Tab-separated table of C-alpha atoms in Angstrom:
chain	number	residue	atom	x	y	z
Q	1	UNK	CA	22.939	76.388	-53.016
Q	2	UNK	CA	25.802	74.580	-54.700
Q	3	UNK	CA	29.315	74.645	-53.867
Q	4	UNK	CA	28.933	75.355	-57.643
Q	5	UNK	CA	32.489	75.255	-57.280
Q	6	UNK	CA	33.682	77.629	-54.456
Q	7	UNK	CA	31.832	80.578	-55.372
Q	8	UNK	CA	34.899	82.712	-56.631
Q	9	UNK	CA	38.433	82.223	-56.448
Q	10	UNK	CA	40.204	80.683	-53.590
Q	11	UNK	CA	42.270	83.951	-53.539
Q	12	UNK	CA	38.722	86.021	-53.394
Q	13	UNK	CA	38.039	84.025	-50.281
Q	14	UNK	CA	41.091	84.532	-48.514
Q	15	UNK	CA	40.204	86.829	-45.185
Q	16	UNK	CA	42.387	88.333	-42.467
Q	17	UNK	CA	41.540	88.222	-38.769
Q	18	UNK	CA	43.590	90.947	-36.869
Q	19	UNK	CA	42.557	90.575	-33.042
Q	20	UNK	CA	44.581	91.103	-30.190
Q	21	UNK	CA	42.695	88.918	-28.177
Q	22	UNK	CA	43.914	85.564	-28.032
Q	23	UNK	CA	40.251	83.857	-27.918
Q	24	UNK	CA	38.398	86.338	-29.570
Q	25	UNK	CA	40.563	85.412	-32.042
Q	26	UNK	CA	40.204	81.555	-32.266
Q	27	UNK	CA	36.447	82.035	-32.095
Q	28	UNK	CA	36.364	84.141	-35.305
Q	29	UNK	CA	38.690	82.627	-37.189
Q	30	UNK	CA	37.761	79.189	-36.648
Q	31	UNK	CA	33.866	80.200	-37.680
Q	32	UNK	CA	34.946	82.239	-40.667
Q	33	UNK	CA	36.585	78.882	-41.978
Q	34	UNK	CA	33.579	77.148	-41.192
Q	35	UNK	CA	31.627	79.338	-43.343
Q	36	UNK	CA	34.126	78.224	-46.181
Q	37	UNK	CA	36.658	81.047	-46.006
Q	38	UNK	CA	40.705	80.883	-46.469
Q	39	UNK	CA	41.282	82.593	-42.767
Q	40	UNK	CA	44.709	83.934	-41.688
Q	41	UNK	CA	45.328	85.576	-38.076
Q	42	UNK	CA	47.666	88.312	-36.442
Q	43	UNK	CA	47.261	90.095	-33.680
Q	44	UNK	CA	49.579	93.498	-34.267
Q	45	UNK	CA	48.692	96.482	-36.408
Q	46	UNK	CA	52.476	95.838	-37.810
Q	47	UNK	CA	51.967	92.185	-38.602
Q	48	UNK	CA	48.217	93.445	-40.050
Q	49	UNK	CA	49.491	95.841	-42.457
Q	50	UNK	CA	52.375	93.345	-43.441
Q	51	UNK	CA	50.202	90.938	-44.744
Q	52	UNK	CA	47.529	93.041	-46.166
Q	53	UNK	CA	50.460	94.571	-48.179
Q	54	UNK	CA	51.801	91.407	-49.158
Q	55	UNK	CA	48.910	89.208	-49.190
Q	56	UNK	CA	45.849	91.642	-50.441
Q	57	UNK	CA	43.297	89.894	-48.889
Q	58	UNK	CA	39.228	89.802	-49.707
Q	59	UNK	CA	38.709	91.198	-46.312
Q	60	UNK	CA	40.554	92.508	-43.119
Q	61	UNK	CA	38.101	92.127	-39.698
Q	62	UNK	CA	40.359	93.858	-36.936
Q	63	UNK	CA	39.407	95.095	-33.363
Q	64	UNK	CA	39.988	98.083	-32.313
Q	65	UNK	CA	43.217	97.254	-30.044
Q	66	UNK	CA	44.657	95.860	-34.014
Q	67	UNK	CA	42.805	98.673	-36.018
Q	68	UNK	CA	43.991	102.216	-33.666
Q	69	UNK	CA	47.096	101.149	-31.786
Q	70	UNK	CA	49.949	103.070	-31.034
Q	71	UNK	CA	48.929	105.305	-32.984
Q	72	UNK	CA	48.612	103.513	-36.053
Q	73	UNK	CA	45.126	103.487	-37.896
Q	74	UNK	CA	45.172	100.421	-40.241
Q	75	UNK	CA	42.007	101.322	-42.218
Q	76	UNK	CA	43.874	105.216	-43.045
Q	77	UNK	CA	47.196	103.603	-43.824
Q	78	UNK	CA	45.399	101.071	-46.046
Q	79	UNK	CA	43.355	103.865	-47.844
Q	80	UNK	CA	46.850	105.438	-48.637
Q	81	UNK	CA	47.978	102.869	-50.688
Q	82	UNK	CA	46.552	102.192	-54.404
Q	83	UNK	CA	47.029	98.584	-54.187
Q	84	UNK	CA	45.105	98.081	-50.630
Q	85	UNK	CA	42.886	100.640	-50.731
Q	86	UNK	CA	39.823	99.024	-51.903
Q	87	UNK	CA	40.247	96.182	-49.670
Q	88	UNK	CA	37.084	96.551	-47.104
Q	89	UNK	CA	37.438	96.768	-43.465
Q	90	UNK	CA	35.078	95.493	-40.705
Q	91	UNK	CA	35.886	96.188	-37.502
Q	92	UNK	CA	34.905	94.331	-34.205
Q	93	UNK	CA	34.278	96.354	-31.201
Q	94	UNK	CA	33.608	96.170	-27.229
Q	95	UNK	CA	31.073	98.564	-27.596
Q	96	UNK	CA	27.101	97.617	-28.456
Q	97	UNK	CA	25.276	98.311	-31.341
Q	98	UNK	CA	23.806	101.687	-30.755
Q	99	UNK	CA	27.304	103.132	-28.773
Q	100	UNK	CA	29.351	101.676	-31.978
Q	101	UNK	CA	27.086	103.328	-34.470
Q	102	UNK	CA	27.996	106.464	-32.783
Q	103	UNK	CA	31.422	105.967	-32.765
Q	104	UNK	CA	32.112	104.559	-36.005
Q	105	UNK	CA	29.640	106.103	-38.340
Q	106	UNK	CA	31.020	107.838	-41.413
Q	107	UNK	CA	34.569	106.218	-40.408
Q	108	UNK	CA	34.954	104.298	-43.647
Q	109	UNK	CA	34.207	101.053	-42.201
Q	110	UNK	CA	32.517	98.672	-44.673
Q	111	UNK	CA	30.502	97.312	-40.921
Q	112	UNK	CA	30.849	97.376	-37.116
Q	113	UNK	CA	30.227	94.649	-34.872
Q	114	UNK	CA	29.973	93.807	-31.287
Q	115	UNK	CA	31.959	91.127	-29.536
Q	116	UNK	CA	31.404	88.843	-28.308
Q	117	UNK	CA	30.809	87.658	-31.765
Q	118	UNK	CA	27.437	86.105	-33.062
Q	119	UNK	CA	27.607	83.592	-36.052
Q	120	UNK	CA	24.582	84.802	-37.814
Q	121	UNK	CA	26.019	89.080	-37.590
Q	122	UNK	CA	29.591	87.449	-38.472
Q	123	UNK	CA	28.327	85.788	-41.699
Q	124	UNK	CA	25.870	88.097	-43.062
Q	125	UNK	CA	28.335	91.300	-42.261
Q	126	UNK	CA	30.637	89.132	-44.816
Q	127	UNK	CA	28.074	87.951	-46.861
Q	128	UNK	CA	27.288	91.503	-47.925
Q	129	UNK	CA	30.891	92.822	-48.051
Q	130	UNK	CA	32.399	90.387	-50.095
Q	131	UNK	CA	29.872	88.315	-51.681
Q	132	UNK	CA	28.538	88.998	-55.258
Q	133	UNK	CA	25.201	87.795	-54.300
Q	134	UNK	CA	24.907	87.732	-50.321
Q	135	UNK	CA	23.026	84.899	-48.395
Q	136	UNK	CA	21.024	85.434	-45.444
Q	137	UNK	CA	20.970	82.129	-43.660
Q	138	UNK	CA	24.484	79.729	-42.492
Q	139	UNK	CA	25.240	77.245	-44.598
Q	140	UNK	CA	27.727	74.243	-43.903
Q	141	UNK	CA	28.951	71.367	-44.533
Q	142	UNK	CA	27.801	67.993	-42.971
Q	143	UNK	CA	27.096	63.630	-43.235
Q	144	UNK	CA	23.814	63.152	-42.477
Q	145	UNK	CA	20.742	60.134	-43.146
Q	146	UNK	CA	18.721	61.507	-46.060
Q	147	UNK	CA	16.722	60.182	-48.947
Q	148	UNK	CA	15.078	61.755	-52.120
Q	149	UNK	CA	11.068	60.607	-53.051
Q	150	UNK	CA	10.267	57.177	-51.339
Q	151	UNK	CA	12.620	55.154	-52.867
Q	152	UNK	CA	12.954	51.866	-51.772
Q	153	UNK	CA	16.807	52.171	-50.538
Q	154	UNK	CA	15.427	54.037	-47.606
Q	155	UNK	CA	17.849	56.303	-45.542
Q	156	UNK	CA	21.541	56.427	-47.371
Q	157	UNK	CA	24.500	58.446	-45.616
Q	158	UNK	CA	25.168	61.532	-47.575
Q	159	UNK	CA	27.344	64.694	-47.865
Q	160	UNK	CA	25.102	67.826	-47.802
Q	161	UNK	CA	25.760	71.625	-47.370
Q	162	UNK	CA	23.122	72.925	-45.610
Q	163	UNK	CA	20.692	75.881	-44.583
Q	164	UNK	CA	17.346	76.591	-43.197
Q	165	UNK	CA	16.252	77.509	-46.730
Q	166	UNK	CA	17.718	74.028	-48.838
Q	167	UNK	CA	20.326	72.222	-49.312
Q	168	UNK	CA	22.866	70.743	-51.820
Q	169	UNK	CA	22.719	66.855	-51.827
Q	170	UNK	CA	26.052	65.077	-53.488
Q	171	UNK	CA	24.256	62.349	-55.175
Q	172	UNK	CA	24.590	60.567	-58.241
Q	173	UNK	CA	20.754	60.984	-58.864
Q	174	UNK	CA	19.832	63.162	-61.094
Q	175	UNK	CA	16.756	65.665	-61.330
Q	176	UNK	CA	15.273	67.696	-63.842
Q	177	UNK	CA	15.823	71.615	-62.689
Q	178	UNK	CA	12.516	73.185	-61.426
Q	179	UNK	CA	10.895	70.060	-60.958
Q	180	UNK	CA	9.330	69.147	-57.215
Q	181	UNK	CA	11.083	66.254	-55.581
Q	182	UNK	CA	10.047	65.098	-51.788
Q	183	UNK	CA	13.420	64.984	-49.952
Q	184	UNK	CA	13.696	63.542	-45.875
Q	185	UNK	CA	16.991	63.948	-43.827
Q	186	UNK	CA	17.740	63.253	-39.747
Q	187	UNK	CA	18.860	65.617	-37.729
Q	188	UNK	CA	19.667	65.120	-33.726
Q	189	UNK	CA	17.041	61.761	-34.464
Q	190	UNK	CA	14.531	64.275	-35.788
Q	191	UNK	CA	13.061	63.105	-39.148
Q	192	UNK	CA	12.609	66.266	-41.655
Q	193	UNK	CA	10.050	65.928	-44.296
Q	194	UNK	CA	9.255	68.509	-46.957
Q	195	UNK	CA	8.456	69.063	-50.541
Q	196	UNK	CA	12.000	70.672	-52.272
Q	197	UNK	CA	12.213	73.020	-55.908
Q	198	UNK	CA	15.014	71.760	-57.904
Q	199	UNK	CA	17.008	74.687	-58.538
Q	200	UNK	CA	19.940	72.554	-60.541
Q	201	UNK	CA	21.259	68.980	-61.056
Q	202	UNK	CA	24.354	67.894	-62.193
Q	203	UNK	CA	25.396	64.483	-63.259
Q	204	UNK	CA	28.597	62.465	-64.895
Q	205	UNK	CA	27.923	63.701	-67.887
Q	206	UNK	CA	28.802	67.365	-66.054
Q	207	UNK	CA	31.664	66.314	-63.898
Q	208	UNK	CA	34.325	67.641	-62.631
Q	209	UNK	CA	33.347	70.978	-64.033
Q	210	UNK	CA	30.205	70.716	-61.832
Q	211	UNK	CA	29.905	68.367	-58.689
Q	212	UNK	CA	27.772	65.799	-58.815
Q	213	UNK	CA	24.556	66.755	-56.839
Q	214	UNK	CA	21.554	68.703	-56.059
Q	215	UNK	CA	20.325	71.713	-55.195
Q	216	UNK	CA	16.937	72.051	-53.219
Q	217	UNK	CA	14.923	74.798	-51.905
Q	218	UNK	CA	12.551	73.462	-49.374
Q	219	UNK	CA	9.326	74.506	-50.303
Q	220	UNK	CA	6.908	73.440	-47.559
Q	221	UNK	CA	9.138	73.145	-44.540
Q	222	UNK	CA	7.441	73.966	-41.013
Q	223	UNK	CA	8.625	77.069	-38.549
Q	224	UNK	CA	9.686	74.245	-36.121
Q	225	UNK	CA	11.994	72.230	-38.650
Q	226	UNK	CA	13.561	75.333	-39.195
Q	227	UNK	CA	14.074	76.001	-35.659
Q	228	UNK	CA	15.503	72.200	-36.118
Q	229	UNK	CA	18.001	72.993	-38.799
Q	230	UNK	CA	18.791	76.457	-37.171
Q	231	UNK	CA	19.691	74.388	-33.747
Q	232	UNK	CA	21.679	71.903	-35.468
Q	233	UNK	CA	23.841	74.426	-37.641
Q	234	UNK	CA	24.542	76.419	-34.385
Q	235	UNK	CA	25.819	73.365	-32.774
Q	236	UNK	CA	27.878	71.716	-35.482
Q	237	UNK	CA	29.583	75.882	-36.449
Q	238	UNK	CA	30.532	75.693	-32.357
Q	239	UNK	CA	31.302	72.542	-31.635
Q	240	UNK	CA	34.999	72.720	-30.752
Q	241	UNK	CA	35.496	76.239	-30.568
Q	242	UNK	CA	36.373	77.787	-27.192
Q	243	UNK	CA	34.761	80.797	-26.453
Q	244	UNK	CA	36.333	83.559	-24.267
């Protein structure tokens, strides 16, 4: 699960937030960049079809105050244009799930979700609109105490992104790919312990095309270190962010 270099683009991970709502909002926008997307915000259908015009961003997520106002449907206006009308639409709604199906199905929405907004619906609605190949769990970015094997330096500070399912470790260590390493990290003073697959590892010889690091799969990690690593990524995606 490398940064392997920002998947795509910077410009293929540009995304436009058009909510009316002032904290609705915030709360996407500031999860979407904590997912590791380019996030840009208006709150008018006018100023939302200005910038998608302009702009042509990977993805539009409007409510519907943004997406049917005055009149004004975004996601037909978009469709009428060559140059916008393969940008995808999701659109966030009051209603719940079953209600929005209703509504929505077989209006041309790429998905529908219901606010208040959950992180893990958020990022796996984008995941599988945008993504060329979609994850299922939250990744992000974070310094924690971790150590590969036993080695006798013990606990070193490190820059990691992430998951439930493994993690990318900037090291200068190097691996061989798909060999079995043991790796340990803290997290909220909870020591996690599990056998990892080595799905890459790139050293100097590799950088700055790649970043120095490695990527794990955790092979043998328990239910409740999971629960662990789910905990912590919910706290560090929120912490900050001021919900409605």
């Amino acid at each position: 699960m490398s940064e392997e270099r920002q998947e795509n683009g910077s410009r293929d991970r540009v995304l436009l937030v058009a909510v009316a709502d002032f904290y609705e909002r915030n709360y996407a926008s500031m999860l979407l960049q904590r997912f590791g997307y380019h996030v840009f915000a208006v709150d008018t259908t006018k100023e939302a079809a200005k910038f998608v015009s302009n702009i042509l961003p990977r993805l539009v997520l409007a409510d519907e105050r943004v997406a049917r106002a005055q009149g004004r449907d975004l996601l037909s206006s978009m469709k009428q244009e060559p140059k916008t009308s393969a940008i995808p639409v999701i659109l966030l709604t009051s209603a719940d799930e079953k209600k929005a199906e209703r509504l929505f199905n077989g209006a041309g929405y790429e998905a529908v979700l219901s606010l208040p907004l959950e992180p893990e619906a958020l990022y796996r609605a984008v995941q599988k609109t945008i993504e060329a190949h979609p994850r299922s769990f939250i990744r992000i970015s974070a310094s924690i105490d971790a150590r590969l094997d036993s080695g006798p330096d013990g606990f070193v500070r490190s820059s990691v992104v992430l998951s439930e399912n493994g993690m990318f470790l900037r090291t200068t260590i190097t691996k061989p790919a798909r060999s079995r390493v043991m790796v340990s990290f803290v997290l909220m003073e909870r020591t996690i312990t599990t056998d990892a697959y080595v799905l890459y590892s790139h050293g100097f010889d590799e950088y700055p095309q790649k970043e120095l690091g490695i990527g794990l799969r955790f092979e043998t990690i328990s239910d409740e270190d999971k629960a662990a690593i789910r905990l912590f990524i919910h706290k560090e995606i929120g912490q900050g962010i001021a919900k409605k």
